[in-house]
Amino acid sequence: MKTVFSPRHLGHSNQLELVAGAIVPAFEKPSRAQYIHDRIIDVGLGPIIGPDEYDLSSASRVHRQDYLDFLPTVYPRWKEAGRDGTALPFTWPTRGLRGDVVPEFIDGALGYYSFDAGIGFVEGTWDAVKSSHDVALTAANLVKGGERTAYALCRPPGHHAGAGFMGGYCYINNAAVAAQWFLDQGASRIAILDVDYHHGNGTQEIFYRRKDVQVINFHADPMQEYPYFLGHADEKGEGEGEGFNLNYPMRWGTTWESWSAALEDGCRKLVDYGPDVVIVSLGVDTFEKDPISKFKLKTEDFPKIGERIRKLGLPTLFVQEGGYAVAEIGVNAVGVLQGFENA
Ligand code: OKP
Ligand code: ZN
């Protein structure tokens, strides 16, 4: 299988985040992608190619135009305000406040366009975000061109980014843009299988009222885990989209036995839907040693995820999302891909 990767992700580094009351280096760091990249070479998974440049036309069909216009302006405006380091939001328009006016000053605008404080910007952030988007679309184009599968080694990830907001280390929703791009290229139906530990709230929100994209999420119960405010089992889609959103929330401590039973159920519903392409939002933060997660999947389980997805018998685009146990992220993420290839 071919991998698409861009070293431009490296400019998105030294961001900070707020964890348990302290400002610390962000868990979503450049070494994550480098470990995966190196593992691909070590096991000879296949060629690694750079991305082509894509414009934001498919992105603008899943994101709001004002949001896409805002993203490249963040760091220049931060510097204009006389600052350096990491730009971070810290105040949000919750219930009782005005959510319909974009504040002029950058601190207010950052809050308007985000839903959490885990979303830093440094000088190279926008360029990395754009490269991650290009990586996803370049890999999608390989699948459209007839490859059975392709791997988009995206960094930063995307599944928490909604139509008009960022959060959870995510800016542009790479998987959602790829889904829209396949539809724009003539596909009828796309399924997104999100196996990241965290609920892909952005992907769900983007397609919630649509029936041309089936969104299936396997994730930690939002009663216990980030992103807390979406991802319950009763969220099934609305209007035309009713029945095309499926959530499998699971409790802390979930092991392969019950996790894989959920995957099995979701895969059957995916087959019933009959998509032209499957997009896998591939997070490996379900791993037992992940520093921010509480599921108990083992390294030997990840190839079994790939094997099951292979049995769907459909063109498959893998898009990298989370995974923070950096020493093992390469083995685990590439393990899924090897499981797919060897099934
Ligand atoms: C991204 B992905 C404040 C932010 C809380 C955010 C987790 C984002 C996970 N420290 N943590 O789904 O792997
Ligand atoms: Zn995650």
Tab-separated table of N, CA and C in Angstrom, residues 11-18 23-26 74-75 78-79 83-90 106-107 110 117-125 171:
chain	number	residue	atom	x	y	z
A	11	GLY	N	6.517	21.816	10.942
A	11	GLY	CA	6.399	23.211	11.372
A	11	GLY	C	5.374	23.415	12.484
A	12	HIS	N	4.536	22.414	12.669
A	12	HIS	CA	3.492	22.498	13.714
A	12	HIS	C	4.049	21.808	14.966
A	13	SER	N	4.921	22.542	15.673
A	13	SER	CA	5.587	21.931	16.828
A	13	SER	C	5.699	22.942	17.959
A	14	ASN	N	6.069	22.445	19.111
A	14	ASN	CA	6.184	23.283	20.318
A	14	ASN	C	4.879	23.944	20.707
A	15	GLN	N	3.766	23.308	20.366
A	15	GLN	CA	2.504	23.836	20.866
A	15	GLN	C	2.364	23.374	22.308
A	16	LEU	N	1.548	24.123	23.029
A	16	LEU	CA	1.296	23.815	24.436
A	16	LEU	C	-0.165	23.446	24.604
A	17	GLU	N	-0.476	22.729	25.672
A	17	GLU	CA	-1.880	22.498	26.009
A	17	GLU	C	-2.053	22.458	27.511
A	18	LEU	N	-3.295	22.613	27.903
A	18	LEU	CA	-3.655	22.627	29.326
A	18	LEU	C	-4.069	21.214	29.720
A	23	ILE	N	0.085	23.892	32.104
A	23	ILE	CA	0.406	24.082	30.694
A	23	ILE	C	1.625	23.219	30.393
A	24	VAL	N	1.457	22.285	29.477
A	24	VAL	CA	2.531	21.323	29.173
A	24	VAL	C	2.705	21.223	27.656
A	25	PRO	N	3.845	20.652	27.194
A	25	PRO	CA	3.981	20.417	25.748
A	25	PRO	C	2.833	19.525	25.268
A	26	ALA	N	2.268	19.848	24.125
A	26	ALA	CA	1.099	19.116	23.636
A	26	ALA	C	1.450	17.651	23.348
A	74	VAL	N	-4.731	33.311	11.764
A	74	VAL	CA	-4.567	33.271	13.226
A	74	VAL	C	-3.166	33.707	13.644
A	75	TYR	N	-2.151	33.065	13.091
A	75	TYR	CA	-0.829	33.380	13.614
A	75	TYR	C	-0.351	34.789	13.242
A	78	TRP	N	-1.935	37.000	15.717
A	78	TRP	CA	-1.311	36.789	17.035
A	78	TRP	C	-0.026	37.615	17.138
A	79	LYS	N	0.774	37.584	16.062
A	79	LYS	CA	2.024	38.348	16.046
A	79	LYS	C	1.767	39.851	16.017
A	83	ARG	N	2.668	39.254	20.121
A	83	ARG	CA	2.924	38.017	20.858
A	83	ARG	C	3.773	37.041	20.048
A	84	ASP	N	4.330	36.057	20.750
A	84	ASP	CA	4.936	34.915	20.059
A	84	ASP	C	4.502	33.647	20.785
A	85	GLY	N	5.216	32.551	20.634
A	85	GLY	CA	4.821	31.312	21.310
A	85	GLY	C	3.565	30.709	20.699
A	86	THR	N	2.728	30.103	21.534
A	86	THR	CA	1.534	29.385	21.063
A	86	THR	C	0.269	30.205	21.268
A	87	ALA	N	-0.491	30.392	20.203
A	87	ALA	CA	-1.819	31.023	20.311
A	87	ALA	C	-2.818	29.967	20.758
A	88	LEU	N	-3.552	30.274	21.814
A	88	LEU	CA	-4.562	29.331	22.343
A	88	LEU	C	-5.829	30.088	22.725
A	89	PRO	N	-6.990	29.478	22.499
A	89	PRO	CA	-8.243	30.083	22.963
A	89	PRO	C	-8.462	29.842	24.456
A	90	PHE	N	-9.259	30.692	25.070
A	90	PHE	CA	-9.544	30.486	26.496
A	90	PHE	C	-10.930	30.942	26.921
A	106	ILE	N	-8.136	38.912	18.304
A	106	ILE	CA	-7.789	37.510	18.070
A	106	ILE	C	-8.204	36.588	19.218
A	107	ASP	N	-8.084	37.017	20.462
A	107	ASP	CA	-8.466	36.140	21.582
A	107	ASP	C	-9.947	35.758	21.510
A	110	LEU	N	-10.549	33.447	18.387
A	110	LEU	CA	-10.112	32.065	18.667
A	110	LEU	C	-11.180	31.305	19.457
A	117	ALA	N	-9.526	24.142	24.655
A	117	ALA	CA	-8.240	24.824	24.766
A	117	ALA	C	-7.095	23.979	24.221
A	118	GLY	N	-7.414	22.839	23.622
A	118	GLY	CA	-6.362	21.951	23.121
A	118	GLY	C	-6.071	22.198	21.656
A	119	ILE	N	-5.978	23.460	21.253
A	119	ILE	CA	-5.904	23.756	19.827
A	119	ILE	C	-4.951	24.922	19.583
A	120	GLY	N	-3.655	24.625	19.679
A	120	GLY	CA	-2.634	25.663	19.585
A	120	GLY	C	-2.222	25.987	18.159
A	121	PHE	N	-1.758	27.240	18.002
A	121	PHE	CA	-1.178	27.677	16.725
A	121	PHE	C	0.227	28.205	16.968
A	122	VAL	N	1.159	27.740	16.136
A	122	VAL	CA	2.479	28.349	16.063
A	122	VAL	C	2.682	28.809	14.613
A	123	GLU	N	3.878	29.348	14.347
A	123	GLU	CA	4.157	29.910	13.016
A	123	GLU	C	3.791	28.946	11.880
A	124	GLY	N	4.173	27.680	12.029
A	124	GLY	CA	3.995	26.720	10.927
A	124	GLY	C	2.688	25.960	10.950
A	125	THR	N	1.769	26.346	11.827
A	125	THR	CA	0.550	25.532	11.978
A	125	THR	C	-0.311	25.513	10.716
A	171	TYR	N	-8.046	20.880	12.972
A	171	TYR	CA	-8.325	22.169	12.340
A	171	TYR	C	-9.211	21.980	11.110
